[in-house]
mmCIF file of C-alpha atoms and ligand atoms in Angstrom:
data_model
loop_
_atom_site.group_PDB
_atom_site.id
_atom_site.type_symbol
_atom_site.label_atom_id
_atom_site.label_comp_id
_atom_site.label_asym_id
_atom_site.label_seq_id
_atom_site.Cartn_x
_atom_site.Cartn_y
_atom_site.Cartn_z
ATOM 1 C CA UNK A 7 85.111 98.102 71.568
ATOM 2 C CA UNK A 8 87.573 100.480 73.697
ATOM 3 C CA UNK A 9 91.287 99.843 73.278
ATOM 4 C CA UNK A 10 93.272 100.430 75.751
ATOM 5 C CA UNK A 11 96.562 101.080 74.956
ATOM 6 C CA UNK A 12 99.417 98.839 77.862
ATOM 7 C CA UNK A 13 101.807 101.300 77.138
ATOM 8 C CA UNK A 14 101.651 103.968 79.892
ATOM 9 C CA UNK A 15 101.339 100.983 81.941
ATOM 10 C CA UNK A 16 104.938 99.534 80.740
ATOM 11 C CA UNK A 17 106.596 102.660 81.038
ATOM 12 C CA UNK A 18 104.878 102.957 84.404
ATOM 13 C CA UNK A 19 106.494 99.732 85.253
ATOM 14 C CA UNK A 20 109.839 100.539 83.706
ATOM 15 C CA UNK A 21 110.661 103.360 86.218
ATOM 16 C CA UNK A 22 110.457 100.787 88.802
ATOM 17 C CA UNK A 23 113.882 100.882 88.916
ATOM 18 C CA UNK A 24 113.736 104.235 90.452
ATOM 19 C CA UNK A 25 112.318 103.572 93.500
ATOM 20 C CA UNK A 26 113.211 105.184 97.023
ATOM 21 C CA UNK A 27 112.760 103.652 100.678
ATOM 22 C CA UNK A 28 109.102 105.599 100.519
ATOM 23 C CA UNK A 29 107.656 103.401 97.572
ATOM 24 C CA UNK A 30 105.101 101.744 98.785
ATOM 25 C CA UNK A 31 105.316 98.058 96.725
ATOM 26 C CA UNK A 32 102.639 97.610 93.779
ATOM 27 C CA UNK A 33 101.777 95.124 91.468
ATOM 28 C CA UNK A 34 101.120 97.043 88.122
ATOM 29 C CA UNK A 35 100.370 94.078 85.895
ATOM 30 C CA UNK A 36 97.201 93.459 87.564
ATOM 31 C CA UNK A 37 95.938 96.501 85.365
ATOM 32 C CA UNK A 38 96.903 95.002 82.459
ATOM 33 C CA UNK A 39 94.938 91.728 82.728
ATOM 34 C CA UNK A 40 93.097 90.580 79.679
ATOM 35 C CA UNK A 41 89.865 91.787 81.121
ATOM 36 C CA UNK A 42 91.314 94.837 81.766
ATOM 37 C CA UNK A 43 89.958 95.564 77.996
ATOM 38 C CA UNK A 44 87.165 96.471 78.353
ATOM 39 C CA UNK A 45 87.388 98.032 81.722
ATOM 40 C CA UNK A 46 86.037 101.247 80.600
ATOM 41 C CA UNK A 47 83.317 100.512 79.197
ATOM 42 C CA UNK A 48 82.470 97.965 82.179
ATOM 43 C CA UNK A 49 83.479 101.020 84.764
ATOM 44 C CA UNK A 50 80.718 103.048 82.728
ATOM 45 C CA UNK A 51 78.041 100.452 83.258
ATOM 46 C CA UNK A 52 78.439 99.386 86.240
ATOM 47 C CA UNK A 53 81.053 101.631 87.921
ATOM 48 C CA UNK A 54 83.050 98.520 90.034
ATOM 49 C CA UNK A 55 86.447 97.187 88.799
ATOM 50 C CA UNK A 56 88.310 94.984 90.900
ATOM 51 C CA UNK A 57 92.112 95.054 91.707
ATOM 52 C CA UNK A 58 92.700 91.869 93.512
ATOM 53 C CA UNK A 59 96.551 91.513 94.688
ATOM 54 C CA UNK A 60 97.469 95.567 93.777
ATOM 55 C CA UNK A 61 99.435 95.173 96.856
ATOM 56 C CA UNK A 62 102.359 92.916 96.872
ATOM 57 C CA UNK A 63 103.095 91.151 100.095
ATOM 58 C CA UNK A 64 106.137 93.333 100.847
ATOM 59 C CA UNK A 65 103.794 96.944 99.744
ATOM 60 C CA UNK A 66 101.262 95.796 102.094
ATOM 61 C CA UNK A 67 103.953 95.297 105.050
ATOM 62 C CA UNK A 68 104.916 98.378 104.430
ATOM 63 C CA UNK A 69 101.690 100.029 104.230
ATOM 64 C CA UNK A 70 100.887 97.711 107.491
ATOM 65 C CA UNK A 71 104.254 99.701 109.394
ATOM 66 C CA UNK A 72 102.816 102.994 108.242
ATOM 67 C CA UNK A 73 99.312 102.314 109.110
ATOM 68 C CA UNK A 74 100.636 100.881 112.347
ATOM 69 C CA UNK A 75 102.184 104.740 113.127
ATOM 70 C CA UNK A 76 99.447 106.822 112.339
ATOM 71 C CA UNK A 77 97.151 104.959 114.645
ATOM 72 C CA UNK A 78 97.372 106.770 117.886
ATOM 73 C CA UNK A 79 96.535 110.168 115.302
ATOM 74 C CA UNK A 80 93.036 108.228 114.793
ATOM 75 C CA UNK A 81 89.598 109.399 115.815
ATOM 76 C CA UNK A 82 86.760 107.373 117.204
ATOM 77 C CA UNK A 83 84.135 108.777 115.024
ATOM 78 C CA UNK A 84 80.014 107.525 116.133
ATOM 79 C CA UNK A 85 77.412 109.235 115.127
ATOM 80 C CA UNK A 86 74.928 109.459 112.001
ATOM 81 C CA UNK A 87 75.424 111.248 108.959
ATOM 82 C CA UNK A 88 72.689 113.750 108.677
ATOM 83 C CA UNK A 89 73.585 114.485 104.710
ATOM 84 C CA UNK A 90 73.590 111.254 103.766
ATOM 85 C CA UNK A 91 70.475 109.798 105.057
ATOM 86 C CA UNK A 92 70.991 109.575 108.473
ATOM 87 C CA UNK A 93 73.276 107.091 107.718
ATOM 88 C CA UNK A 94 75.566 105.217 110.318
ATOM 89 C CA UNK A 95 79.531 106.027 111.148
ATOM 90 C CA UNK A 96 80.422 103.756 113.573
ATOM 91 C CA UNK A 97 84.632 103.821 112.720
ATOM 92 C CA UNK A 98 87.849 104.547 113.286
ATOM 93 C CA UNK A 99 89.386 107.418 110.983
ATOM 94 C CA UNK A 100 92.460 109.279 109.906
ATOM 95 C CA UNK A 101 92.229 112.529 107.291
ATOM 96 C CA UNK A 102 94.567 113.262 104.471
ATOM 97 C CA UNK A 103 96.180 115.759 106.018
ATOM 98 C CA UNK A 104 97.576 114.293 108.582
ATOM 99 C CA UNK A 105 98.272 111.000 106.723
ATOM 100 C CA UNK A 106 100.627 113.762 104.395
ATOM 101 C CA UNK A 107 102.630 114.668 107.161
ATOM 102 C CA UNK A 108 103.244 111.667 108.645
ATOM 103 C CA UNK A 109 103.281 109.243 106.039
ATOM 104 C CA UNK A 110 105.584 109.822 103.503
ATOM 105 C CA UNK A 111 104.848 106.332 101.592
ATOM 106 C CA UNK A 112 100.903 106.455 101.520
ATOM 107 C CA UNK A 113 101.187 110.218 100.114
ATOM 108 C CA UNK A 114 103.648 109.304 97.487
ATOM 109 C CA UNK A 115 101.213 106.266 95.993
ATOM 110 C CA UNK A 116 98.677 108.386 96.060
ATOM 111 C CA UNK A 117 100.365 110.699 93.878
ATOM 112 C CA UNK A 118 102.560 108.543 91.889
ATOM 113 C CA UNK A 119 102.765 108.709 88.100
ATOM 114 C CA UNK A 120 102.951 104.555 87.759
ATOM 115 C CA UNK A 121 99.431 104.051 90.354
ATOM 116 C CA UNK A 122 97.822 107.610 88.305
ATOM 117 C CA UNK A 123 98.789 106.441 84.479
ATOM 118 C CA UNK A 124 97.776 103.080 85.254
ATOM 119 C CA UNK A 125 94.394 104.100 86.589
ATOM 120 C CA UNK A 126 93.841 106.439 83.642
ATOM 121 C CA UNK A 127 94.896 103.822 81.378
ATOM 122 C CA UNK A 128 92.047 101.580 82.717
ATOM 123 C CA UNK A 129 89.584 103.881 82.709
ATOM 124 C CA UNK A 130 90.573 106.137 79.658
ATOM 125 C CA UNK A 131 90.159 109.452 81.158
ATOM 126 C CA UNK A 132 92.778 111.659 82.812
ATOM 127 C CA UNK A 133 92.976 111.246 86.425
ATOM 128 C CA UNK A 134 93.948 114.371 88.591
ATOM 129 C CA UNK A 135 94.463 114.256 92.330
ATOM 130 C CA UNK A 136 91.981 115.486 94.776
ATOM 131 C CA UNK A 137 91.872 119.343 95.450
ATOM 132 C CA UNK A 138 90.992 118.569 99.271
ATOM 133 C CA UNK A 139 93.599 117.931 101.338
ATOM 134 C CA UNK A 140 91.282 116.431 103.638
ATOM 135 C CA UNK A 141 89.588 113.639 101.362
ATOM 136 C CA UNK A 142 92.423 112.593 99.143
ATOM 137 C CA UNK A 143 93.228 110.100 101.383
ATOM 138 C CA UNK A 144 91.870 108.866 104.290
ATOM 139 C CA UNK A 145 91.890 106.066 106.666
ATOM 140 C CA UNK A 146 88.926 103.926 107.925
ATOM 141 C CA UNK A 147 89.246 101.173 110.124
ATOM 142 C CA UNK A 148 86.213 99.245 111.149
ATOM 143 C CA UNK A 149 87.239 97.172 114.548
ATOM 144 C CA UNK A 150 84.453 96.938 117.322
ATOM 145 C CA UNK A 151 81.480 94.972 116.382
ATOM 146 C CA UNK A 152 78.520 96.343 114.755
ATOM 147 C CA UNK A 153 81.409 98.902 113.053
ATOM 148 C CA UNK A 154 80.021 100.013 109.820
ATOM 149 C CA UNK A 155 80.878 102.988 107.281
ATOM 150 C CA UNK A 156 77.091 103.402 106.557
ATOM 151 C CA UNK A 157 75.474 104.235 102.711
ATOM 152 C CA UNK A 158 76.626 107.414 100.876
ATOM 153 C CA UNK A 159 78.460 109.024 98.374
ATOM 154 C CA UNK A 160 81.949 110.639 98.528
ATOM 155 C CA UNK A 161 82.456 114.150 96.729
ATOM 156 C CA UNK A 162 85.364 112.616 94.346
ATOM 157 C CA UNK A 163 84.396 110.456 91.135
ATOM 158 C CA UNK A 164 86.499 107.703 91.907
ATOM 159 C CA UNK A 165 87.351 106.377 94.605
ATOM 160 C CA UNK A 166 90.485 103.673 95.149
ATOM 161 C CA UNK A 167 90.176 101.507 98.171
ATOM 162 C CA UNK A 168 93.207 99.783 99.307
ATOM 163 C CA UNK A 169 92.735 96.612 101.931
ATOM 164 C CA UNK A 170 95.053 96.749 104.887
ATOM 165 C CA UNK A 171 93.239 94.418 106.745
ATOM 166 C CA UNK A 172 89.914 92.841 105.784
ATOM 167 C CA UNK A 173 87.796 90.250 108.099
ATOM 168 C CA UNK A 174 88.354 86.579 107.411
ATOM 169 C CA UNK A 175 85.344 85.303 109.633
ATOM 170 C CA UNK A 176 83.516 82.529 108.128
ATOM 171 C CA UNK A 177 80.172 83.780 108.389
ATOM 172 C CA UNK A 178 81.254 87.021 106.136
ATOM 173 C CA UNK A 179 81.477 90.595 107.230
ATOM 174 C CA UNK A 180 82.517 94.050 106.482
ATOM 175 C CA UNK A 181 81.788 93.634 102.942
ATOM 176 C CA UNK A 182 81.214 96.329 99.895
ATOM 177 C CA UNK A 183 78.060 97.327 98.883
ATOM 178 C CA UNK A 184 76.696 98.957 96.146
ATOM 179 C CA UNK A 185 73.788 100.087 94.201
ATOM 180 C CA UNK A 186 73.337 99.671 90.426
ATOM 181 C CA UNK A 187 73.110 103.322 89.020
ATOM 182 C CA UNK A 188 69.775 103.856 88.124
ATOM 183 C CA UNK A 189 69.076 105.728 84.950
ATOM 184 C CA UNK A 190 65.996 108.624 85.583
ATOM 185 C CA UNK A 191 64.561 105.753 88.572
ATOM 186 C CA UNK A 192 64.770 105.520 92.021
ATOM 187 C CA UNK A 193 68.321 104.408 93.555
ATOM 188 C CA UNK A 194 66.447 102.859 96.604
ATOM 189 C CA UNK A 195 68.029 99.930 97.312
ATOM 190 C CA UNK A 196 64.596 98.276 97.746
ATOM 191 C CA UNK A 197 64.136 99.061 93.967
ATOM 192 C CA UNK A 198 67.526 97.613 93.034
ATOM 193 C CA UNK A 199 69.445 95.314 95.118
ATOM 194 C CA UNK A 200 72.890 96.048 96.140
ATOM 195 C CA UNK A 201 76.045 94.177 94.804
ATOM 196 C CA UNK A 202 78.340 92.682 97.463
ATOM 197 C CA UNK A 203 81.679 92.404 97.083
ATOM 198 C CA UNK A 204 83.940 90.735 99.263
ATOM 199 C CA UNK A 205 87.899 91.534 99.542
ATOM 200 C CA UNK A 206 91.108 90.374 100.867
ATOM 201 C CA UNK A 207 93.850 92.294 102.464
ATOM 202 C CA UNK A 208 96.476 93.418 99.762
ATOM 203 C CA UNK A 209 93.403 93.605 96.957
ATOM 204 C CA UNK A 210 91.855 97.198 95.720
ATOM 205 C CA UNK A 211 88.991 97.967 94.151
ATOM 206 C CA UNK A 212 88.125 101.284 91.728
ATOM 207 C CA UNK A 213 84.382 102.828 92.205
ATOM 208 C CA UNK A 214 82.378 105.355 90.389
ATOM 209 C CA UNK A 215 81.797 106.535 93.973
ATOM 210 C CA UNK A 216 80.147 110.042 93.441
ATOM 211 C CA UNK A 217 77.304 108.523 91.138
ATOM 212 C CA UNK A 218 77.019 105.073 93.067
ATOM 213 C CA UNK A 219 75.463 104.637 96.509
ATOM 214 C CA UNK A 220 78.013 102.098 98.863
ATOM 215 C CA UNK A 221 78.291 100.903 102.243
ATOM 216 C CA UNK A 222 80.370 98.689 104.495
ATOM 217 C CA UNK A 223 78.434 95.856 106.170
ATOM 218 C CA UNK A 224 78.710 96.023 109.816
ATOM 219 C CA UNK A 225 81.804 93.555 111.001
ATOM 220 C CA UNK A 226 81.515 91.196 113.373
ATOM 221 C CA UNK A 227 82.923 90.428 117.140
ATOM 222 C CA UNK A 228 86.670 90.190 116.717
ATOM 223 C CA UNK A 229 86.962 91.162 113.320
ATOM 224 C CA UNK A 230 89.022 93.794 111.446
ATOM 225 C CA UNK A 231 88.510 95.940 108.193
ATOM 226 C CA UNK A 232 91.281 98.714 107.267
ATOM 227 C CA UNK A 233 91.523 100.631 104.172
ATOM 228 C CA UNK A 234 92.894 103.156 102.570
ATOM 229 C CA UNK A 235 90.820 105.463 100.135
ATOM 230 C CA UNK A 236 92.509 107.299 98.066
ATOM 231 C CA UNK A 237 90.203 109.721 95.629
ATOM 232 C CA UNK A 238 90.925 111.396 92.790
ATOM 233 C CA UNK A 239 89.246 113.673 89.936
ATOM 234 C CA UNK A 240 88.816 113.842 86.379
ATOM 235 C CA UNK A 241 90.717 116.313 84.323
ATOM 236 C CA UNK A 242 88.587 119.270 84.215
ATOM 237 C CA UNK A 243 85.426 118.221 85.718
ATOM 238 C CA UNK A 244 84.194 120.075 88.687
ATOM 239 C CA UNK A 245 82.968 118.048 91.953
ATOM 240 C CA UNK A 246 80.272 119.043 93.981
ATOM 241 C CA UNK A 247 81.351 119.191 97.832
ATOM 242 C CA UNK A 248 79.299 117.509 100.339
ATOM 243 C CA UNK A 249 80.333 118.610 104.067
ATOM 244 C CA UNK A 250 80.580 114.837 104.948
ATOM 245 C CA UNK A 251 84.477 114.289 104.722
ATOM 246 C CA UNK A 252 84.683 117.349 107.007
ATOM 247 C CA UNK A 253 82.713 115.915 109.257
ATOM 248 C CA UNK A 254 83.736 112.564 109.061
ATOM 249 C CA UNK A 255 87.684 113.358 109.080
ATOM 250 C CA UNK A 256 88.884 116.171 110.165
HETATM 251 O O1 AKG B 318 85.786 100.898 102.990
HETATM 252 C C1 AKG B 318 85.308 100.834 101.863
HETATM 253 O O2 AKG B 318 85.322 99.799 101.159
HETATM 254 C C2 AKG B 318 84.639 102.070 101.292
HETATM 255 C C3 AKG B 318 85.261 103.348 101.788
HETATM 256 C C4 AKG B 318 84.462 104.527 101.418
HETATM 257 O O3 AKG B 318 83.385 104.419 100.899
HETATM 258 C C5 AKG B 318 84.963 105.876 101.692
HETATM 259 O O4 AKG B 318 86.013 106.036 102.337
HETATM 260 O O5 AKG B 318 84.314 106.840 101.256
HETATM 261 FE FE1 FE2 B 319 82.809 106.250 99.980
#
């Protein structure tokens, strides 16, 4: 069995204390959950690991205020993704680079030492930020109906999506999907069905998302899906670049 050592993760928590205005509000300890054990191992099999409540209430207001002020920098974006299948965009997006100049407390959690240890902690492997200014963190808000963020892969090994906002309709929407990695088989989804995975807004997920295949469902009338992605590398371990963050965000 992988141990994990909580360590990194207590230290992370003890410069807390340090925080400036900019520190967006997180909730460390849900790294450190007792399933969190064997998160490595379950992140090599099946590449999903949940972060429910990473946001606290008052980190999510104040990603809300800072989301809020980069939206008149957003881009309609609708259109198909020619290298990914002909897949559909049908979204609202912001790129990094813009999200670095004008929002001071997204760029810092991206970067931060507590969010980065605790993330290699869980997933015992060095985590490095993402060379591309472009893709390290974007924006994608899903808010007309029939909105989707069709299937793909991203350039970046993993991939952690914050919620901002995340539908609440009864009937479901706007939820993750994923297909099981298949070993030397087909990744159709027709020859293995997706996972679904529903969120709330303040939760985060982590994804193997340059080996797994994932989508957003398409939301419904009156609904709305916003999240941040923030991606991120492992320590000396080359990506290959797709053009579709160019594409899709800048
Ligand atoms: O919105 C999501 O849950 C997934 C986002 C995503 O796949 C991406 O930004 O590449
Ligand atoms: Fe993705």
């Amino acid at each position: 069995m992988t141990h994990i050592s909580t360590s990194p993760v207590s230290s992370a928590l003890d410069v807390l204390g340090t925080r400036s205005q900019d520190d967006i509000d997180i909730d460390l300890s849900v790294f450190a959950t007792e399933e969190s054990s064997q998160a490595a191992e379950r992140f090599d099999d099946c590449g999903y690991i949940p972060l429910p409540g990473l946001l606290t209430p008052a980190g999510l207001d104040q990603l809300r205020s800072e989301v809020k002020a980069l939206t008149p920098l957003t881009q309609r974006r609708d259109f198909v993704m020619e290298c990914m299948g002909g897949t559909p965009r049908n979204m609202t997006t912001l790129g990094g680079e813009l999200i670095t100049e004008q929002a001071p407390g997204i760029s810092n959690l991206y970067q931060s030492a507590q969010l980065m240890d605790a993330l290699g902690v869980l997933l015992q492997k060095q985590i490095v930020v993402a060379d591309d200014p472009v893709e390290r963190h974007v924006l994608n808000i899903l808010h007309k109906a029939g909105d989707t963020h069709g299937y793909h892969i991203d350039d970046y090994p993993i991939a952690v999506v914050m919620f901002i906002e995340s539908p609440t309709c009864p009937e479901g929407c706007g939820r993750l999907e994923f297909c099981p990695a298949a070993v030397g088989e087909s990744d159709s989804p027709v020859d293995h069905p997706p996972f679904t995975r529903s969120h709330h807004a303040g939760d985060a997920y982590v994804l193997r998302s340059d080996r797994l295949n994932h989508r957003v469902q398409p939301i419904h009338d009156g609904c709305l899906r916003t999240v941040l992605n923030f991606a991120y590398g492992f320590d000396g371990e080359q990506i290959e670049r797709t053009p579709s963050a160019s594409i899709l965000y800048s």
